[in-house]
mmCIF file of the C-alpha atoms, coordinates in Angstrom:
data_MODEL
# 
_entry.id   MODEL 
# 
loop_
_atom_site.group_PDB 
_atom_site.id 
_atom_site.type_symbol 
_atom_site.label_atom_id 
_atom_site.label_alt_id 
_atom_site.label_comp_id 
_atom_site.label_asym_id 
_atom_site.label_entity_id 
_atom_site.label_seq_id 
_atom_site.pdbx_PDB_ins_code 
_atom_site.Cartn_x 
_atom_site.Cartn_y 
_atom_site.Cartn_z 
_atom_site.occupancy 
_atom_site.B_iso_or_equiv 
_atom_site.pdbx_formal_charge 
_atom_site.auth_seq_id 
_atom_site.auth_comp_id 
_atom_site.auth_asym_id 
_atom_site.auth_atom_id 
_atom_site.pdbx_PDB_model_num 
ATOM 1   C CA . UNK A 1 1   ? 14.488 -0.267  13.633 1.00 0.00 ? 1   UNK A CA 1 
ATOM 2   C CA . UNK A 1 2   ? 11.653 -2.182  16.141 1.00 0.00 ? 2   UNK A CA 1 
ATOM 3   C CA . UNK A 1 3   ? 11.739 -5.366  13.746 1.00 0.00 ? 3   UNK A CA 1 
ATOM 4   C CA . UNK A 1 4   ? 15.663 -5.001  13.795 1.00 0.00 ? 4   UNK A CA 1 
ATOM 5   C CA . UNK A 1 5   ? 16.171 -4.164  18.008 1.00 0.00 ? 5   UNK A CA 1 
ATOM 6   C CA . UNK A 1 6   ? 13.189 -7.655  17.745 1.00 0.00 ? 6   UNK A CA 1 
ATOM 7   C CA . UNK A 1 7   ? 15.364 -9.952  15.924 1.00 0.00 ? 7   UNK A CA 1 
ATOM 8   C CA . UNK A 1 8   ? 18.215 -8.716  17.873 1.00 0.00 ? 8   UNK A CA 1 
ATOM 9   C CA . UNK A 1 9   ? 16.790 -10.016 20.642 1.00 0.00 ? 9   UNK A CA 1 
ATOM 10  C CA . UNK A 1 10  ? 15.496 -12.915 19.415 1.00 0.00 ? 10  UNK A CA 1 
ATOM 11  C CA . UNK A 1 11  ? 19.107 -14.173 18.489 1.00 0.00 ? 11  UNK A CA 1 
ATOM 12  C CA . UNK A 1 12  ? 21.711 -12.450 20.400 1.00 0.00 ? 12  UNK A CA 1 
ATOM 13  C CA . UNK A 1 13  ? 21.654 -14.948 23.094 1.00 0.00 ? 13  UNK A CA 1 
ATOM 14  C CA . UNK A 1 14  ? 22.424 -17.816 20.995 1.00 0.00 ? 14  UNK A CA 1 
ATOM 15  C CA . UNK A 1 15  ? 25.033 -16.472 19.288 1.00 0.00 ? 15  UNK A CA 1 
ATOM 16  C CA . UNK A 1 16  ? 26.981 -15.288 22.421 1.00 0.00 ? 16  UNK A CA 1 
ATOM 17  C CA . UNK A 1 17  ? 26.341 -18.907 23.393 1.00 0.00 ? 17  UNK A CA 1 
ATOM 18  C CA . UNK A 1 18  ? 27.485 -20.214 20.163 1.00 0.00 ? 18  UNK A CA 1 
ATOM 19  C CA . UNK A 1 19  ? 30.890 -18.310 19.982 1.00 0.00 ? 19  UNK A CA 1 
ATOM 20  C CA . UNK A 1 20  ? 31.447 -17.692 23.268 1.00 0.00 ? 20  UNK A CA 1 
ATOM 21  C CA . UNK A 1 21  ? 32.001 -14.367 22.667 1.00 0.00 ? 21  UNK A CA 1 
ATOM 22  C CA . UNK A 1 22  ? 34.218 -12.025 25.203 1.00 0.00 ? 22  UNK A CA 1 
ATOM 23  C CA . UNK A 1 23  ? 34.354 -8.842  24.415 1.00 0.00 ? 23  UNK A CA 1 
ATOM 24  C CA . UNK A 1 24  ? 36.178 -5.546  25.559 1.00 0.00 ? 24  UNK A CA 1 
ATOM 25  C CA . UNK A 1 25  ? 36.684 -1.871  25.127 1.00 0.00 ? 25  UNK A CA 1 
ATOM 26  C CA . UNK A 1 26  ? 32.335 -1.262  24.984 1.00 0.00 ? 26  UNK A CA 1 
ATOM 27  C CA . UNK A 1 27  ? 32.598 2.081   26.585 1.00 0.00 ? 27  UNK A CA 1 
ATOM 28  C CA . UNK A 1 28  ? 34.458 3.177   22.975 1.00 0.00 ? 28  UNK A CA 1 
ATOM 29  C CA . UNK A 1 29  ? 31.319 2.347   21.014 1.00 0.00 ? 29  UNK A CA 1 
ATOM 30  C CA . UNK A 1 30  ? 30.311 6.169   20.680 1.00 0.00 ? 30  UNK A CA 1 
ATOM 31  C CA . UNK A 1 31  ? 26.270 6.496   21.519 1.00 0.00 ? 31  UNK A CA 1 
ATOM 32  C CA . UNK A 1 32  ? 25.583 8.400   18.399 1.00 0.00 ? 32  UNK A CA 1 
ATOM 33  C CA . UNK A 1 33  ? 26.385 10.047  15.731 1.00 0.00 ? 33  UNK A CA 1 
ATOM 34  C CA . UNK A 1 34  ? 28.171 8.865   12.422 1.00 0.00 ? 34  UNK A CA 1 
ATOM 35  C CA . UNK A 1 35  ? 31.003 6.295   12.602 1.00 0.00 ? 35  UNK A CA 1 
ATOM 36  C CA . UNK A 1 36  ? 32.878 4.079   10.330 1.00 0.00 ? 36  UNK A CA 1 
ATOM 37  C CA . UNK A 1 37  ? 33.356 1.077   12.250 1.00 0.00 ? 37  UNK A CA 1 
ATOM 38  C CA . UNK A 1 38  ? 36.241 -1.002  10.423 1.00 0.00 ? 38  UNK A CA 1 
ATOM 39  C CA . UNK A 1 39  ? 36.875 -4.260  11.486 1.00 0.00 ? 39  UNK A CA 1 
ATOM 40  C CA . UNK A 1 40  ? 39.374 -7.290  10.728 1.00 0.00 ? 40  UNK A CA 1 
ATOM 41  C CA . UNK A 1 41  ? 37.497 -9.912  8.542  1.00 0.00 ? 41  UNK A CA 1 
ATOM 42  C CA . UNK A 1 42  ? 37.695 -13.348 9.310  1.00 0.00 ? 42  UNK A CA 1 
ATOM 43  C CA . UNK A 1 43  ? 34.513 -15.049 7.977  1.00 0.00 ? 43  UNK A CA 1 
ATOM 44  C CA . UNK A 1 44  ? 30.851 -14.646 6.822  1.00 0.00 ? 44  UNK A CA 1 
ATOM 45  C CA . UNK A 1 45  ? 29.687 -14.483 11.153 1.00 0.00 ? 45  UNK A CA 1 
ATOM 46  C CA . UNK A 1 46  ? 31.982 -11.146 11.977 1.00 0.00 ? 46  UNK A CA 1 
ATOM 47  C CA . UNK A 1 47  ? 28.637 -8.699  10.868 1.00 0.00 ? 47  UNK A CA 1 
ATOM 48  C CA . UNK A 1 48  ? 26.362 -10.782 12.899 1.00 0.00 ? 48  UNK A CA 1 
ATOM 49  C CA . UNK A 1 49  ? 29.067 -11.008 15.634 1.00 0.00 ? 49  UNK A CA 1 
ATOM 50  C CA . UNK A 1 50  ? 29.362 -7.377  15.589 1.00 0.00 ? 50  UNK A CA 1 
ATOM 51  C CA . UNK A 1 51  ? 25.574 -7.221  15.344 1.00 0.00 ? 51  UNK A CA 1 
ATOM 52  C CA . UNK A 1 52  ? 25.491 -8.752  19.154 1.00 0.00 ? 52  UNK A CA 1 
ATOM 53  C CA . UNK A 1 53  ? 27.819 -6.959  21.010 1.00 0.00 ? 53  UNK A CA 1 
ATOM 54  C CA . UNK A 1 54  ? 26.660 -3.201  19.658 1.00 0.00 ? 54  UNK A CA 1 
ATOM 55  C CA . UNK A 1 55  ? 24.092 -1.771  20.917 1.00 0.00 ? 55  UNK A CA 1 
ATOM 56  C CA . UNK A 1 56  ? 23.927 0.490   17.922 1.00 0.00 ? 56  UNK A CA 1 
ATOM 57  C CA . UNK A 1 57  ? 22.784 -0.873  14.313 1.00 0.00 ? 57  UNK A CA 1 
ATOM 58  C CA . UNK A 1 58  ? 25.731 -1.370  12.107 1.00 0.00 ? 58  UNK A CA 1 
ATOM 59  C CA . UNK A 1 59  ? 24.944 -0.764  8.567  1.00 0.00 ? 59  UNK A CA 1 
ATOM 60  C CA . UNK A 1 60  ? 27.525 -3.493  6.554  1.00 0.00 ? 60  UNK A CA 1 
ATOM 61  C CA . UNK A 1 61  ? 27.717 -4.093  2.815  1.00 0.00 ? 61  UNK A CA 1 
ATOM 62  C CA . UNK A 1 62  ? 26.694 -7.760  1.748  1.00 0.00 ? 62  UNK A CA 1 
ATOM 63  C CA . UNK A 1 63  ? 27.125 -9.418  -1.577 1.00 0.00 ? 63  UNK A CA 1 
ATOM 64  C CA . UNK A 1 64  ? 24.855 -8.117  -4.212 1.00 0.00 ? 64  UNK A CA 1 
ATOM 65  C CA . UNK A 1 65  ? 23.923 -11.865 -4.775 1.00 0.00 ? 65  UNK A CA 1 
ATOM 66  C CA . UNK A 1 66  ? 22.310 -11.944 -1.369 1.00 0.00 ? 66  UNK A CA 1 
ATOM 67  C CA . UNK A 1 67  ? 19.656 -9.795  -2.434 1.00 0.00 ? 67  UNK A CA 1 
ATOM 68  C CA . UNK A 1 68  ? 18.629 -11.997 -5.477 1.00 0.00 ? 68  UNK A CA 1 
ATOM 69  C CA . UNK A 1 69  ? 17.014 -15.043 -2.808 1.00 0.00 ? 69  UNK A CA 1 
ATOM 70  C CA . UNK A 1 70  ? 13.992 -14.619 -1.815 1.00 0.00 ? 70  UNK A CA 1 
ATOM 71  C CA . UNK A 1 71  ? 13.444 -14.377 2.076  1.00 0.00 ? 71  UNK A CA 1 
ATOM 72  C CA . UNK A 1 72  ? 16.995 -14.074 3.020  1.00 0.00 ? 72  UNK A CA 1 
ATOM 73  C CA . UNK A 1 73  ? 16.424 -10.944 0.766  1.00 0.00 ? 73  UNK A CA 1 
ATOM 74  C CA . UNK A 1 74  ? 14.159 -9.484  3.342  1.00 0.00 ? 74  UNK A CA 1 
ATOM 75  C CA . UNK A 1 75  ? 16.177 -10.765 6.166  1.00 0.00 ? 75  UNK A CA 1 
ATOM 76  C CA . UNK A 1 76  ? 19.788 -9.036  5.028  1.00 0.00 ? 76  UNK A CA 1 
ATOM 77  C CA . UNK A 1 77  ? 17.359 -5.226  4.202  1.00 0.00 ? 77  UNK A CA 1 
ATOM 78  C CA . UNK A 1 78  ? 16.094 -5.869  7.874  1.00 0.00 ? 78  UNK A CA 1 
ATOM 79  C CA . UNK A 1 79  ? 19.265 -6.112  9.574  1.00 0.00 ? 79  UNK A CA 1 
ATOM 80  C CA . UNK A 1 80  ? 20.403 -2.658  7.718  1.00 0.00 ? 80  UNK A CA 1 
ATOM 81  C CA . UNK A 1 81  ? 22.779 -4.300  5.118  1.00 0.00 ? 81  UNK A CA 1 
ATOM 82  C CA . UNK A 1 82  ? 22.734 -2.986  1.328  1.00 0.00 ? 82  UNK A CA 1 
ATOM 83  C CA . UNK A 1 83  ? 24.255 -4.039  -1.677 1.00 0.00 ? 83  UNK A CA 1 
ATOM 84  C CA . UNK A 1 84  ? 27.770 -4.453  -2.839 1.00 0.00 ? 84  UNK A CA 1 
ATOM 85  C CA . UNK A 1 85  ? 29.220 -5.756  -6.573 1.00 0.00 ? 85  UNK A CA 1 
ATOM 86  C CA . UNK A 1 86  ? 32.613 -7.713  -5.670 1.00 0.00 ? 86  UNK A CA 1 
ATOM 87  C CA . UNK A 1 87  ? 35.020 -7.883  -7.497 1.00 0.00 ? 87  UNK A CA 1 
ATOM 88  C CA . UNK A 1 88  ? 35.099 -4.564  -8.956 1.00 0.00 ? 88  UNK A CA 1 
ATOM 89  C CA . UNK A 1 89  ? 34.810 -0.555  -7.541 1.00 0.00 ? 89  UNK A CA 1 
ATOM 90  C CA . UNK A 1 90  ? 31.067 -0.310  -7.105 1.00 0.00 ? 90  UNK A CA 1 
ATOM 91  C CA . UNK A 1 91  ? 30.053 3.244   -6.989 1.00 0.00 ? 91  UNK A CA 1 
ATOM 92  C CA . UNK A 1 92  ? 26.670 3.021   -5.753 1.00 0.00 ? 92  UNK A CA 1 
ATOM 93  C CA . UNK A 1 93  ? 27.508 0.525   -3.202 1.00 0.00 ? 93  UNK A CA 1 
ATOM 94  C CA . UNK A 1 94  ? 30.022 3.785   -1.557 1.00 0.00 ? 94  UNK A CA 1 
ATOM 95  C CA . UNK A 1 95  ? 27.871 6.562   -2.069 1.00 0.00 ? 95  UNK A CA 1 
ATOM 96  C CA . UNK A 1 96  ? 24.901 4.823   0.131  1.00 0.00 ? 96  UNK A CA 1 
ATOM 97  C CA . UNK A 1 97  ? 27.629 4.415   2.847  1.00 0.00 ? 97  UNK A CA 1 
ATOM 98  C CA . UNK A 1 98  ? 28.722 7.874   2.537  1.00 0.00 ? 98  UNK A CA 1 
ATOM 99  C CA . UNK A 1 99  ? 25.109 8.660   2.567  1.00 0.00 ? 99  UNK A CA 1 
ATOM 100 C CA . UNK A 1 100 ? 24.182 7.007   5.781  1.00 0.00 ? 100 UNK A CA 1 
ATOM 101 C CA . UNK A 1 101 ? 27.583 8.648   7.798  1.00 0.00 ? 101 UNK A CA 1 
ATOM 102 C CA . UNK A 1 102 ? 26.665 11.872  6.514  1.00 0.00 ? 102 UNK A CA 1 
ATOM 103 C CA . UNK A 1 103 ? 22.868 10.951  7.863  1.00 0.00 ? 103 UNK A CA 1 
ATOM 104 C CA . UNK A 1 104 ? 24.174 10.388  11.519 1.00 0.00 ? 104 UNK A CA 1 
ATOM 105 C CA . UNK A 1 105 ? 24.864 6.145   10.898 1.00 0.00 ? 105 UNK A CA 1 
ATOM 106 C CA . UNK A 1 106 ? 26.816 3.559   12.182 1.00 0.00 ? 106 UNK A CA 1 
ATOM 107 C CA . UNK A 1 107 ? 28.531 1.817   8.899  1.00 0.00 ? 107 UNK A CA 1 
ATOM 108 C CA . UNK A 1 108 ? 30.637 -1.473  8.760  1.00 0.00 ? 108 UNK A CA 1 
ATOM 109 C CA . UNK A 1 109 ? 33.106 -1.565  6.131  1.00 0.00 ? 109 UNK A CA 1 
ATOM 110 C CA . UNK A 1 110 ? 36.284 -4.185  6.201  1.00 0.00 ? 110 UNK A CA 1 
ATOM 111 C CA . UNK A 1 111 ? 39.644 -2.531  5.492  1.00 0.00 ? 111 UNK A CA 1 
ATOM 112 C CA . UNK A 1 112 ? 40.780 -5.982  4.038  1.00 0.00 ? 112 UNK A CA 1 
ATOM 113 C CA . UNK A 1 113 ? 37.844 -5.651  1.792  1.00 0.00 ? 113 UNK A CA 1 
ATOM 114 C CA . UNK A 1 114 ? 37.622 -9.451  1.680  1.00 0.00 ? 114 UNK A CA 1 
ATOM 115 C CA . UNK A 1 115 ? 37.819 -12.164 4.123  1.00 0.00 ? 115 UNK A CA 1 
ATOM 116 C CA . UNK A 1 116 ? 41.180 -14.224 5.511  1.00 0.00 ? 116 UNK A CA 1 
ATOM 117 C CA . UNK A 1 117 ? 39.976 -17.396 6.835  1.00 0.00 ? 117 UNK A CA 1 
ATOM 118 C CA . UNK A 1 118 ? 42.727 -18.860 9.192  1.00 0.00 ? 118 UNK A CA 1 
ATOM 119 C CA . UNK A 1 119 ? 45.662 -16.209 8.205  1.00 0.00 ? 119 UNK A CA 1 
ATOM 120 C CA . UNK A 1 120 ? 47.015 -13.715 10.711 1.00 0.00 ? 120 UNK A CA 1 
ATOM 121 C CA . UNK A 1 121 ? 46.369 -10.295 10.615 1.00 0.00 ? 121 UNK A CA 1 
ATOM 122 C CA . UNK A 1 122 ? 49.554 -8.776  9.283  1.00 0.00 ? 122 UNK A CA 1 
ATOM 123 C CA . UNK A 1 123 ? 49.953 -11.227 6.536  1.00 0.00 ? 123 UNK A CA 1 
ATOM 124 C CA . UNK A 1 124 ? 46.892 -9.723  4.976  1.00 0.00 ? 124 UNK A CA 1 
ATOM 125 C CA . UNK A 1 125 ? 46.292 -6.909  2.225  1.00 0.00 ? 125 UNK A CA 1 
ATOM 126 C CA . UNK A 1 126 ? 44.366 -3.667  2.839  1.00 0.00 ? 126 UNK A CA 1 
ATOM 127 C CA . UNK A 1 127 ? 42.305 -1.520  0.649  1.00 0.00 ? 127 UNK A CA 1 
ATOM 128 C CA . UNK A 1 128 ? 41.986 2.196   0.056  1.00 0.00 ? 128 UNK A CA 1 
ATOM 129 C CA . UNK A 1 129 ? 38.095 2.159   0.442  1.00 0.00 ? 129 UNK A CA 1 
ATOM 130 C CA . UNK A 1 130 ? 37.643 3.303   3.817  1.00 0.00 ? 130 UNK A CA 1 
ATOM 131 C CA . UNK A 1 131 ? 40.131 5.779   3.814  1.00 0.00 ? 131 UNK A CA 1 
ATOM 132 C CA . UNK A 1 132 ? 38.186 7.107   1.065  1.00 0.00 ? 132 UNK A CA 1 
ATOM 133 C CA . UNK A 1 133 ? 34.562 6.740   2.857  1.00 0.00 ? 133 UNK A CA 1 
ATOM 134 C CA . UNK A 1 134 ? 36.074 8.029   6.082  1.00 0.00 ? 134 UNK A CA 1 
ATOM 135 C CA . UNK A 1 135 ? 36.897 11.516  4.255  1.00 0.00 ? 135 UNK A CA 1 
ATOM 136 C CA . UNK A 1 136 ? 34.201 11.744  1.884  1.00 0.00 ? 136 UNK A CA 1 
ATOM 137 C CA . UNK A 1 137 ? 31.468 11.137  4.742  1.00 0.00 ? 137 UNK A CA 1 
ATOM 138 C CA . UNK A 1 138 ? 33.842 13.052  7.317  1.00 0.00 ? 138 UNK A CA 1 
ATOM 139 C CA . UNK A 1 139 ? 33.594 10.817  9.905  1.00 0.00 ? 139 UNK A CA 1 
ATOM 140 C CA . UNK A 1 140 ? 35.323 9.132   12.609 1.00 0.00 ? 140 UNK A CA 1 
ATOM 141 C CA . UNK A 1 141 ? 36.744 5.427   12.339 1.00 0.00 ? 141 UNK A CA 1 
ATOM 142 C CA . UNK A 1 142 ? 36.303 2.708   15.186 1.00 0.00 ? 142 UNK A CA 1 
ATOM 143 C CA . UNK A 1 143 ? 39.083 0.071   14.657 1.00 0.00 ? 143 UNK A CA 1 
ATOM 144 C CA . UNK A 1 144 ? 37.894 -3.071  15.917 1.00 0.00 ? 144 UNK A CA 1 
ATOM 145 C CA . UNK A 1 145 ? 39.702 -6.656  16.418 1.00 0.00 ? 145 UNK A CA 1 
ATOM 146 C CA . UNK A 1 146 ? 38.126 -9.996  16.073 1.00 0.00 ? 146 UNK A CA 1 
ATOM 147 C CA . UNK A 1 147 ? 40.127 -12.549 17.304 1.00 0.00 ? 147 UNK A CA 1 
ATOM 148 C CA . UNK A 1 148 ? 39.588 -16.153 17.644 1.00 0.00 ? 148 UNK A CA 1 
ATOM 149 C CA . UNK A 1 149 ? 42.296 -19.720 17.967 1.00 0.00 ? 149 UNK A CA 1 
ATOM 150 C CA . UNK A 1 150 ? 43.764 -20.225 14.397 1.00 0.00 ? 150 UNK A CA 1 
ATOM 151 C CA . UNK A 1 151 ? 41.980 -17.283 13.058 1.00 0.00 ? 151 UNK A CA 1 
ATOM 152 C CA . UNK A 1 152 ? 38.849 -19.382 12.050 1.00 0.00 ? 152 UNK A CA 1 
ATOM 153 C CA . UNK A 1 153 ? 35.434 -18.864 13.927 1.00 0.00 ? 153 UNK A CA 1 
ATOM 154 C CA . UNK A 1 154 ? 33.447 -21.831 14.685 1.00 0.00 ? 154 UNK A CA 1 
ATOM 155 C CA . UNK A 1 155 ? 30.737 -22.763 16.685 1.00 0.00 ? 155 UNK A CA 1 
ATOM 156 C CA . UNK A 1 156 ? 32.018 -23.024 20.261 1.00 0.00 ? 156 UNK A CA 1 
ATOM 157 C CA . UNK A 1 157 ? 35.452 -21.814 19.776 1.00 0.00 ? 157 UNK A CA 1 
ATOM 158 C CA . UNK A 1 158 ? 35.698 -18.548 22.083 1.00 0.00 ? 158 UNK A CA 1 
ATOM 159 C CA . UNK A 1 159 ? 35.858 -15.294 19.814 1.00 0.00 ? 159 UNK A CA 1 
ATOM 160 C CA . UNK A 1 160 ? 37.203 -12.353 21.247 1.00 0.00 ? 160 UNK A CA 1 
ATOM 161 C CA . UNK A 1 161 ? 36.159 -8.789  20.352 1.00 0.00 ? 161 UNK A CA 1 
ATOM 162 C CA . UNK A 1 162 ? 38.054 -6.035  21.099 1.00 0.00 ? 162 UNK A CA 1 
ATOM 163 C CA . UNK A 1 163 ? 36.919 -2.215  20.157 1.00 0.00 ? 163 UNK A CA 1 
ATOM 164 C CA . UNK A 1 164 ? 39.591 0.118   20.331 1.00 0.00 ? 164 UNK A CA 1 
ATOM 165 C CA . UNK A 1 165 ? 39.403 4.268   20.684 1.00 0.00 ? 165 UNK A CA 1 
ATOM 166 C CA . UNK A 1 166 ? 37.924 5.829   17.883 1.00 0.00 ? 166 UNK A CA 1 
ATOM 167 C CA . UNK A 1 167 ? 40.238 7.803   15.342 1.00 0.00 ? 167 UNK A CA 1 
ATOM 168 C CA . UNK A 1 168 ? 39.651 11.311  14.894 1.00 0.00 ? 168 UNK A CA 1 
ATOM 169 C CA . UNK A 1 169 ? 39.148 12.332  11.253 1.00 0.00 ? 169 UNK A CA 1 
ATOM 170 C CA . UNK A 1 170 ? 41.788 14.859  11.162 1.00 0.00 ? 170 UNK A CA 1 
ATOM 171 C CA . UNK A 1 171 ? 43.756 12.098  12.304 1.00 0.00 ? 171 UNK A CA 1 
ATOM 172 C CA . UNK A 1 172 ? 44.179 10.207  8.496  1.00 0.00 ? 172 UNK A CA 1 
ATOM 173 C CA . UNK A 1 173 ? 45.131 13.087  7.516  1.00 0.00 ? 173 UNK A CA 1 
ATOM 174 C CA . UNK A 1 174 ? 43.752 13.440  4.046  1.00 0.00 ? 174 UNK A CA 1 
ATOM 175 C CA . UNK A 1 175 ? 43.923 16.926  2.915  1.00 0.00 ? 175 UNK A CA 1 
ATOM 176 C CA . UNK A 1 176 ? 43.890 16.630  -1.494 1.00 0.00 ? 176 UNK A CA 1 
ATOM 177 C CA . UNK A 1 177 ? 41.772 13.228  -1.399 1.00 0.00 ? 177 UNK A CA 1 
ATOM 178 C CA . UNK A 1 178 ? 44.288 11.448  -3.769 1.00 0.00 ? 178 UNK A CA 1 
ATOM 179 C CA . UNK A 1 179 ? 44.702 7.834   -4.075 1.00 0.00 ? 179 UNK A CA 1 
ATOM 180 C CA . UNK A 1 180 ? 47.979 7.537   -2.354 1.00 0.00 ? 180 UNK A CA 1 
ATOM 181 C CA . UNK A 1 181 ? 46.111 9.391   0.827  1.00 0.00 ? 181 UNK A CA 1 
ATOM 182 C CA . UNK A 1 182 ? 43.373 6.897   0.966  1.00 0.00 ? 182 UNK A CA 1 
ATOM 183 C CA . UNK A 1 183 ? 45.951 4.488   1.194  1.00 0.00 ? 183 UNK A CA 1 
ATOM 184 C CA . UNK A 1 184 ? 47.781 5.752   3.361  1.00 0.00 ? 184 UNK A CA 1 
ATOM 185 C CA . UNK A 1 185 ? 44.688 6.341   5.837  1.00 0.00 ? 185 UNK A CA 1 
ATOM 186 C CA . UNK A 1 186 ? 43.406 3.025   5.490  1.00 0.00 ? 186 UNK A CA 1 
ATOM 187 C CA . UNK A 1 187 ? 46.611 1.409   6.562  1.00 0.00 ? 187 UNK A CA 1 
ATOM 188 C CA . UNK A 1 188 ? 46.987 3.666   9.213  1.00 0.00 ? 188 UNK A CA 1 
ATOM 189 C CA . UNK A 1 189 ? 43.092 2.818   10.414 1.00 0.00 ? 189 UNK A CA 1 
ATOM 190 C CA . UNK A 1 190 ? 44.486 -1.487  9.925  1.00 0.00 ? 190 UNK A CA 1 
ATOM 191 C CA . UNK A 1 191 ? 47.485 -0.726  12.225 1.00 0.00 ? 191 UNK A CA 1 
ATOM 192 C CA . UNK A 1 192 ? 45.282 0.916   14.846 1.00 0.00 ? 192 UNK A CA 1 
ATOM 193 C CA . UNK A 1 193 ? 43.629 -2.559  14.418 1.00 0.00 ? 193 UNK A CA 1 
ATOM 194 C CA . UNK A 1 194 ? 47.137 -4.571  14.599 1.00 0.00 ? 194 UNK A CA 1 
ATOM 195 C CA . UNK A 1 195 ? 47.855 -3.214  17.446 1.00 0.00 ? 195 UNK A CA 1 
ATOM 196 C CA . UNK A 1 196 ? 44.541 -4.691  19.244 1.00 0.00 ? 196 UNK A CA 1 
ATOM 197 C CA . UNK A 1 197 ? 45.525 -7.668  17.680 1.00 0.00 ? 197 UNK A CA 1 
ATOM 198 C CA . UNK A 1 198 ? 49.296 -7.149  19.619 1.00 0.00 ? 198 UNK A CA 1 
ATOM 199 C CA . UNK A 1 199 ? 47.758 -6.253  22.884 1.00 0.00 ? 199 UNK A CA 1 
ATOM 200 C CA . UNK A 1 200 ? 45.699 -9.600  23.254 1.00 0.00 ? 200 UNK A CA 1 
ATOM 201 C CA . UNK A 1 201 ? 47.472 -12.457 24.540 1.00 0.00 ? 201 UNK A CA 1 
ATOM 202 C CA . UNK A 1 202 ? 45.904 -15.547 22.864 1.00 0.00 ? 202 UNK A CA 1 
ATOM 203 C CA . UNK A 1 203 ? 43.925 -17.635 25.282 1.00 0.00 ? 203 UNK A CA 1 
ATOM 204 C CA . UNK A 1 204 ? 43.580 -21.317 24.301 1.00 0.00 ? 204 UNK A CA 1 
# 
């Protein structure tokens, strides 16, 4: 956690620079405790974006691939990420994010499961895997909204981060943990997000 708050440090200045990143709603960022947060996902930046503006360490999935080079390998285990298959259900990849809720974490996970690079938010598809994590690991969701001009973020183009209240877990209202409720609770957590997304005018 020292070499992670060090790096932090070392780089959160240039990429608030870099983006010109505005962000609101901080004071829902709860100080401990587990919580799913579940973002929009725009690009490869939004976990190092994120990264910035909490204060807490967000534990995302990355690319299994990642982990294969050598020194970006040690990089991507220092800033908290572990491994994900895409492409395909990866059980281990869920259980060590279920693990680290139940353990107290902060966990990224994207309900899009993949990114939309310059496509709004409600023309996008939404998975059932953080409905599932959410129940399995019992913990609350933080919807969050990155938001930037034509949905593409680029170096100097303002982003805008917006971090709505969190959703109570009795709120997705899983009670049998069947498919068609994990659905149903991850849209429900991506509408939460829409409606960041409505509440933002877009500044050019």
């Amino acid at each position: 956690m020292k070499l992670y708050a060090f790096l932090k440090k070392l780089v959160q200045g240039f990429v608030r620079f870099l983006f010109r990143i505005e962000t609101e709603g901080e004071e829902n960022i709860p100080k401990e405790g587990a919580v799913l947060v579940c973002p929009n996902h725009l690009s490869n930046w939004d976990p190092i974006v994120l990264g910035v503006v909490f204060d807490r360490q967000i534990r995302f999935m990355a690319k299994a691939s990642l982990f294969k080079i050598p020194l970006l390998n040690v990089l991507i285990k220092t800033l908290g990420a572990f491994p994900v298959t895409r492409g395909s259900a990866d059980p281990s990849a869920i259980k060590t994010a279920i693990k680290l809720l139940v353990d107290g974490d902060a966990v990224g996970m994207f309900p899009q499961g993949t990114r939309y690079i310059g496509k709004e938010i409600t023309e996008t598809e939404v998975k059932s895997g953080v409905g599932m994590v959410a129940h399995r690991s019992k913990s609350d969701v933080l919807p969050v909204l990155i938001k930037t001009k034509k949905n593409r973020i680029l170096p100097f183009r303002k982003v805008y981060i917006k971090i709505g209240k969190c959703i109570l877990n009795s709120d997705l209202k899983i009670e049998n943990g069947t498919r068609d409720e994990y659905t149903n609770a991850s849209q429900y957590i991506f509408e939460k997000i829409i409606e960041l997304n409505s509440s933002i005018a877009e500044k050019r």
